One Martini backbone bead per residue (centre of mass of N, CA, C, O) as a GRO file, in nm:
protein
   95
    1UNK     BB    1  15.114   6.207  10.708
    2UNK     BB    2  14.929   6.476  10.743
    3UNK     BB    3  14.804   6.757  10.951
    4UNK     BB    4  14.507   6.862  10.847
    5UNK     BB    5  14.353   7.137  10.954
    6UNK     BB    6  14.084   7.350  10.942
    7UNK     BB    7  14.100   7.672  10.905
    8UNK     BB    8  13.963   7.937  10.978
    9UNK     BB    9  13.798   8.203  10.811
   10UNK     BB   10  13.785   8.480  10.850
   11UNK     BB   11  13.578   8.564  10.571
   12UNK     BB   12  13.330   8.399  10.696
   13UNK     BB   13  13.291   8.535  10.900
   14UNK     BB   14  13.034   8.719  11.115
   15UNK     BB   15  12.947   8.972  11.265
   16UNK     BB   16  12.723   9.050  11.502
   17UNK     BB   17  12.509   9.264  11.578
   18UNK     BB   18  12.431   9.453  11.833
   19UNK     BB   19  12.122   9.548  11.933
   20UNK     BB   20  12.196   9.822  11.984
   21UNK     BB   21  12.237   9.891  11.662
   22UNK     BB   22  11.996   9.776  11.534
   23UNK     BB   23  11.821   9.974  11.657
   24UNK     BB   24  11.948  10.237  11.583
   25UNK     BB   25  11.908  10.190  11.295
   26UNK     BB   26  11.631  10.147  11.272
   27UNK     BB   27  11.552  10.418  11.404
   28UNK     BB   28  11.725  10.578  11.173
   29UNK     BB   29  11.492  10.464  10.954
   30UNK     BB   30  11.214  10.593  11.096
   31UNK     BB   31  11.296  10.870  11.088
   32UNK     BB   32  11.347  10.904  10.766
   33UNK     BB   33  11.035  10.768  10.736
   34UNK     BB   34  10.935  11.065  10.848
   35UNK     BB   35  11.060  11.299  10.714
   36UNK     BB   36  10.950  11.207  10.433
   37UNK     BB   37  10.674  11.227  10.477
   38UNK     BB   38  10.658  11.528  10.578
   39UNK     BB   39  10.769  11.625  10.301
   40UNK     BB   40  10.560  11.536  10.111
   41UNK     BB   41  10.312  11.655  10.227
   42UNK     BB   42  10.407  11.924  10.176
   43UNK     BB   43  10.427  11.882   9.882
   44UNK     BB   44  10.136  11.846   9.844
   45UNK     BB   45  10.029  12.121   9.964
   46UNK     BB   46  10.202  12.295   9.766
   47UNK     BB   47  10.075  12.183   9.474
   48UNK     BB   48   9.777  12.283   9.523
   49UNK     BB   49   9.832  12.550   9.584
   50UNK     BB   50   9.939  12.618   9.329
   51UNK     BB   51   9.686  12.507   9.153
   52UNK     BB   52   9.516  12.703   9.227
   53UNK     BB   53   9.679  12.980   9.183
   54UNK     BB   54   9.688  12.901   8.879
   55UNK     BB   55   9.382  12.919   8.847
   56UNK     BB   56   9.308  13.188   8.912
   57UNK     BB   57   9.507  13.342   8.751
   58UNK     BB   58   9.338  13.245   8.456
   59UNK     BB   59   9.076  13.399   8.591
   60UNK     BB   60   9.171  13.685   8.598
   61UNK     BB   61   9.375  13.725   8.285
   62UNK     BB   62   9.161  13.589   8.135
   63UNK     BB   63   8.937  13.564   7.960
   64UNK     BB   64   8.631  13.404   7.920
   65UNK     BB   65   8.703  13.259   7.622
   66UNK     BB   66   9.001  13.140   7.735
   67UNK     BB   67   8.977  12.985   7.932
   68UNK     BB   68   8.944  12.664   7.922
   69UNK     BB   69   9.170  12.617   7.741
   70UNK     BB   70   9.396  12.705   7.976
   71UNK     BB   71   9.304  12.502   8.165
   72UNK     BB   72   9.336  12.250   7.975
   73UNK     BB   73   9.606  12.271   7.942
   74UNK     BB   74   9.740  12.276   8.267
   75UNK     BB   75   9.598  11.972   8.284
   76UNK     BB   76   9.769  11.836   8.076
   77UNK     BB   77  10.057  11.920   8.200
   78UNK     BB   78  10.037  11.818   8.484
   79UNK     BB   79   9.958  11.517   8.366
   80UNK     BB   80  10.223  11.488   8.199
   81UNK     BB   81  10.398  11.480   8.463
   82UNK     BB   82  10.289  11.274   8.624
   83UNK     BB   83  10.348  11.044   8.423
   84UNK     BB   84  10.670  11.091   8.415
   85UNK     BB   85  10.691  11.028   8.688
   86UNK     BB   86  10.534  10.748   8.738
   87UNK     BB   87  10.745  10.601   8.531
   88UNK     BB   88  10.973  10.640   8.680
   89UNK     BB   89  10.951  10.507   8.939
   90UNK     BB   90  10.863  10.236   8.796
   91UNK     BB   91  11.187  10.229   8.692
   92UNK     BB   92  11.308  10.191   8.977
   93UNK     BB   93  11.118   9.966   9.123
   94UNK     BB   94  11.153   9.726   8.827
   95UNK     BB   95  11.367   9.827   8.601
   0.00000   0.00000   0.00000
């Protein structure tokens, strides 16, 4: 008979992170989310801004008579950049 002992598999093996690796990675995660949250709000305050400035702009430029039109196309366009950007998000997040 041989004397087979089983030899440990280095790739089963797996080195544990040490602590301070994990907070690193940890920061450096709530970092990135603290960037896009601010870069977010940024966004969404600047997509007001311009909501606003073109809708000021149709009320300066378009006569009286077609202001309403002009107004219900550009929420209907706006509408639907947001259906098509939500659709996206939801297709990225559950597949």
């Amino acid at each position: 008979m041989s004397d087979t002992t089983p030899t440990p598999d280095s790739s089963t093996e797996t080195e544990e992170p040490t602590d301070e690796s994990t907070d690193h990675s940890r920061v450096r995660r709530y970092a990135n989310y603290a960037a896009l949250l601010l870069l977010g709000l940024l966004a969404f305050i600047a997509v007001i801004r311009l909501y606003l400035s073109i809708s000021n702009a149709i009320t300066t430029w378009i006569t009286h008579e077609y202001r309403s039109l002009f107004q219900a196309a550009f929420n209907l366009i706006v509408l639907l950049l947001a259906g098509v950007g939500i659709t996206y998000q939801l297709r990225r997040l559950y597949g």
